[in-house]
XYZ file of C-alpha atoms in Angstrom:
308
model
C -0.007 -0.063 -0.025
C 1.400 3.357 -0.984
C 2.086 5.693 1.988
C 0.129 9.000 2.159
C 3.357 10.957 1.780
C 4.196 9.102 -1.503
C 0.715 9.438 -2.744
C 0.695 13.165 -2.248
C 4.090 13.763 -3.711
C 3.647 11.524 -6.809
C 0.181 12.903 -7.488
C 1.240 16.534 -7.221
C 4.383 15.900 -9.372
C 2.381 14.132 -12.012
C -0.356 16.784 -12.197
C 2.146 19.670 -12.271
C 3.825 18.102 -15.279
C 0.859 16.803 -17.253
C -1.765 19.449 -16.681
C 0.454 22.091 -18.299
C 1.092 19.659 -21.134
C -2.636 19.088 -21.566
C -3.419 22.823 -21.637
C -0.695 23.518 -24.132
C -1.913 20.768 -26.423
C -5.121 22.665 -26.776
C -3.329 25.834 -27.547
C -1.557 24.063 -30.398
C -4.699 22.510 -31.738
C -6.491 25.950 -31.700
C -3.546 27.640 -33.390
C -3.566 25.044 -36.245
C -7.258 25.195 -37.060
C -8.480 26.507 -40.330
C -10.830 29.467 -40.418
C -13.775 27.283 -41.295
C -13.384 25.221 -38.070
C -12.661 28.157 -35.818
C -16.026 27.450 -34.117
C -14.276 24.667 -32.284
C -12.367 27.376 -30.297
C -15.152 27.638 -27.726
C -14.717 23.963 -26.822
C -10.953 24.349 -26.667
C -11.114 27.461 -24.465
C -13.510 25.716 -22.072
C -11.290 22.639 -21.785
C -8.130 24.753 -21.448
C -9.719 26.809 -18.713
C -10.544 23.641 -16.655
C -7.040 22.264 -17.114
C -5.546 25.655 -16.137
C -7.666 25.862 -13.004
C -6.591 22.373 -11.983
C -3.024 23.356 -12.508
C -3.542 26.419 -10.227
C -5.000 24.092 -7.625
C -2.031 21.750 -7.963
C 0.370 24.726 -7.583
C -1.372 25.784 -4.423
C -0.899 22.348 -2.936
C 2.642 21.782 -4.211
C 4.867 23.685 -1.842
C 6.647 21.356 0.544
C 5.373 18.310 -1.276
C 7.515 18.089 -4.406
C 10.915 16.460 -4.494
C 14.014 18.642 -5.088
C 14.884 16.443 -8.072
C 11.588 17.270 -9.739
C 11.715 20.971 -8.948
C 15.231 21.337 -10.477
C 14.583 19.028 -13.458
C 12.943 21.692 -15.640
C 9.987 19.572 -16.397
C 7.363 21.989 -14.929
C 8.748 25.131 -16.401
C 12.073 26.300 -17.842
C 13.890 29.502 -18.047
C 12.319 29.894 -21.456
C 8.678 29.105 -20.624
C 7.477 32.698 -19.865
C 9.031 34.145 -23.024
C 7.807 31.209 -25.109
C 4.294 31.857 -23.884
C 4.621 35.596 -24.506
C 5.809 35.131 -28.136
C 3.208 32.449 -28.841
C 0.502 34.735 -27.630
C 1.836 37.412 -29.875
C 1.981 35.185 -32.991
C -1.411 33.497 -32.521
C -3.634 35.993 -30.684
C -4.514 33.198 -28.237
C -4.578 34.478 -24.613
C -2.273 32.507 -22.342
C -2.516 32.786 -18.539
C 1.126 33.607 -17.769
C 0.358 34.214 -14.053
C 0.396 30.382 -13.723
C 4.011 30.341 -14.949
C 5.011 33.003 -12.417
C 3.291 31.098 -9.611
C 5.300 27.974 -10.465
C 8.522 29.800 -9.867
C 7.878 29.574 -6.140
C 7.411 25.744 -6.078
C 10.018 24.157 -3.883
C 10.643 27.243 -1.791
C 8.721 25.998 1.260
C 9.884 23.414 3.816
C 8.048 20.128 3.686
C 4.882 20.263 5.679
C 3.010 17.497 7.591
C 0.742 15.216 5.599
C -2.700 15.106 7.070
C -5.990 13.412 6.050
C -7.431 16.682 4.742
C -4.491 17.120 2.312
C -4.733 13.532 1.203
C -8.404 14.129 0.470
C -7.734 17.265 -1.481
C -5.128 15.479 -3.617
C -7.426 12.525 -4.260
C -10.116 15.011 -5.294
C -7.654 16.799 -7.561
C -6.763 13.488 -9.178
C -10.405 12.608 -9.854
C -11.021 16.026 -11.418
C -7.883 15.638 -13.554
C -9.115 12.281 -14.690
C -12.473 13.828 -15.784
C -10.845 16.758 -17.582
C -8.155 14.706 -19.276
C -10.750 12.189 -20.529
C -12.734 15.039 -22.001
C -9.568 16.453 -23.575
C -8.728 12.979 -25.000
C -12.244 12.658 -26.423
C -11.850 15.954 -28.154
C -8.520 15.119 -29.611
C -9.950 11.769 -30.861
C -12.867 13.603 -32.575
C -10.516 16.059 -34.266
C -8.217 13.284 -35.446
C -11.105 11.300 -36.824
C -12.432 14.280 -38.737
C -8.993 14.953 -40.164
C -8.562 11.394 -41.345
C -11.995 11.379 -42.861
C -11.239 14.660 -44.675
C -14.005 16.470 -42.770
C -11.511 18.876 -41.196
C -8.322 20.497 -42.246
C -5.583 21.415 -39.729
C -2.023 22.361 -40.003
C -1.230 19.739 -37.385
C 0.094 16.401 -38.696
C -2.326 13.453 -38.088
C 0.610 11.759 -36.265
C 0.879 14.813 -33.969
C -2.846 14.625 -33.043
C -2.480 10.857 -32.359
C 0.850 11.618 -30.455
C -0.739 14.204 -28.154
C -3.725 11.886 -27.537
C -1.379 9.066 -26.491
C 0.075 11.421 -23.960
C -3.402 12.125 -22.581
C -4.089 8.445 -22.288
C -0.742 7.776 -20.643
C -1.531 10.481 -18.069
C -4.966 8.933 -17.490
C -3.487 5.461 -16.830
C -0.929 6.999 -14.348
C -3.689 8.960 -12.499
C -5.840 5.852 -12.151
C -2.907 3.788 -10.957
C -2.035 6.416 -8.318
C -5.757 6.593 -7.189
C -5.688 2.795 -6.582
C -2.640 3.309 -4.437
C -0.792 0.658 -6.382
C 2.765 -0.070 -5.111
C 5.552 1.184 -7.270
C 7.005 -1.629 -9.363
C 10.420 -0.362 -10.480
C 11.012 -2.846 -13.301
C 7.556 -2.737 -14.674
C 7.415 1.073 -14.489
C 10.799 1.312 -16.244
C 9.785 -0.849 -19.109
C 6.536 0.910 -19.654
C 8.023 4.405 -19.434
C 11.026 3.650 -21.660
C 8.775 2.058 -24.327
C 6.437 5.079 -24.213
C 8.868 7.995 -23.879
C 11.387 6.603 -26.439
C 8.630 6.630 -29.030
C 7.585 10.113 -28.012
C 11.203 11.438 -28.272
C 11.498 9.861 -31.696
C 8.366 11.471 -32.884
C 9.533 14.811 -31.484
C 12.548 14.556 -33.612
C 10.437 13.836 -36.750
C 8.102 16.713 -35.986
C 11.075 19.079 -35.658
C 12.435 17.670 -38.886
C 9.032 18.462 -40.627
C 8.746 21.951 -39.128
C 12.180 23.148 -40.260
C 12.656 25.378 -43.292
C 14.240 23.418 -46.256
C 17.330 25.536 -45.904
C 18.026 24.345 -42.361
C 19.837 21.227 -43.647
C 22.167 20.632 -40.770
C 19.334 20.725 -38.183
C 17.099 18.616 -40.480
C 19.873 15.938 -40.658
C 20.370 16.046 -36.905
C 16.656 15.755 -36.151
C 16.485 12.822 -38.606
C 19.253 10.956 -36.923
C 17.566 11.435 -33.501
C 14.355 10.050 -35.022
C 16.002 6.891 -36.256
C 17.994 6.330 -33.046
C 14.890 6.632 -30.831
C 13.027 4.206 -33.250
C 15.776 1.640 -32.453
C 15.463 2.451 -28.728
C 11.741 2.020 -28.835
C 12.100 -1.413 -30.279
C 14.699 -2.301 -27.655
C 12.479 -1.098 -24.862
C 9.458 -3.132 -26.077
C 11.711 -6.293 -26.404
C 12.446 -6.012 -22.658
C 9.163 -7.740 -22.024
C 10.898 -10.927 -23.424
C 14.322 -10.294 -22.021
C 14.220 -8.129 -18.845
C 17.930 -8.757 -18.170
C 18.748 -6.065 -20.764
C 16.852 -3.323 -18.826
C 20.047 -1.690 -17.330
C 21.707 -1.499 -20.717
C 18.604 -0.106 -22.442
C 18.125 2.430 -19.626
C 21.671 3.724 -20.038
C 21.384 4.031 -23.778
C 17.983 5.744 -23.448
C 19.460 8.158 -20.885
C 22.439 9.067 -23.104
C 20.285 9.650 -26.153
C 17.638 11.521 -24.249
C 20.266 13.849 -22.743
C 21.543 14.498 -26.215
C 18.105 15.307 -27.642
C 17.368 17.448 -24.583
C 20.437 19.670 -25.407
C 19.330 19.712 -29.078
C 15.817 20.979 -28.021
C 17.279 23.524 -25.604
C 19.391 25.019 -28.503
C 16.223 24.967 -30.612
C 14.237 26.895 -28.058
C 17.030 29.480 -27.850
C 17.399 29.718 -31.492
C 13.601 30.084 -32.108
C 13.167 32.722 -29.384
C 16.271 34.518 -30.723
C 14.876 34.386 -34.308
C 17.917 32.457 -35.486
C 16.267 29.353 -36.749
C 13.877 29.267 -39.700
C 11.025 27.024 -38.587
C 7.211 26.853 -38.790
C 6.788 25.898 -35.137
C 5.515 28.110 -32.262
C 8.086 28.963 -29.543
C 5.928 27.226 -26.953
C 6.081 23.961 -28.783
C 9.835 24.036 -28.540
C 9.757 24.741 -24.860
C 6.940 22.119 -24.438
C 9.024 19.185 -25.932
C 12.048 20.359 -24.004
C 10.181 19.951 -20.737
C 9.059 16.456 -21.862
C 12.656 15.509 -22.328
C 13.581 16.866 -18.922
C 10.804 14.804 -17.352
C 11.840 11.630 -19.069
C 15.456 12.173 -18.273
C 14.440 12.513 -14.480
C 12.513 9.311 -14.765
C 15.467 7.470 -16.399
C 17.908 8.749 -13.678
C 15.464 7.593 -10.932
C 15.272 4.072 -12.581
C 18.983 3.873 -12.788
C 19.677 4.970 -9.177
C 17.104 2.694 -7.643
C 18.301 -0.487 -9.383
């Protein structure tokens, strides 16, 4: 049975990371809609408002209940997040609540406080609300993807990107439901699942970057292409662990090395886009978004490696 302290910490860390991811997915979908389907914006705004409010609730509960490793990882916000939001708001006209980002700067500044039953109940309620909102967001993503594949809707988002962000929503839902059941942490099982999932996500990030780049950015194109191929191989290796678990330490080390490299590539990309030095058809917030996902995965890999 998971202890209350672990339940509170893991729940808050999961929600801090994924609720921001969910609300940003909705920004990206809205920004890529055609004028004909702009009526979908009212659904997107409502869902984004719900996710943002839950993120605010999470931030209010977070101080003293988040590990130093998570705070310092750069998975909740980075040094670029505020400016990326500001630039994305300027380019799209979509209003982004940047006060949330400022509020997140204070996370980790408080001394750990005592866990009581009231806090546990609040966190459990937060998880239930996050499950409901994330399911609604997933349903919306599914609907948009189905319409795109059936040629009923046009969007500037790749169909793979719509599928990609929906898989992230479904991954988040599974994690929330597992936490709510107070399932004991299984290091080996968790490592295999996370590495198979995130290696695929990292590979697709590289392919999206490759597709967003201007044709003249040949060096960056080639580098993104190589990352995509490398993570394709790592995804296959991670999936094969179900048949040969003895290779887990080897695959984890390889995943960590390649994830660290793509994290650095993404950080350079954020800096280049914000500095108007890279020709690309991607919003600055997308670049910061995928950087945070790499930071999150890198923290997971380090935790798996240290606890073996």
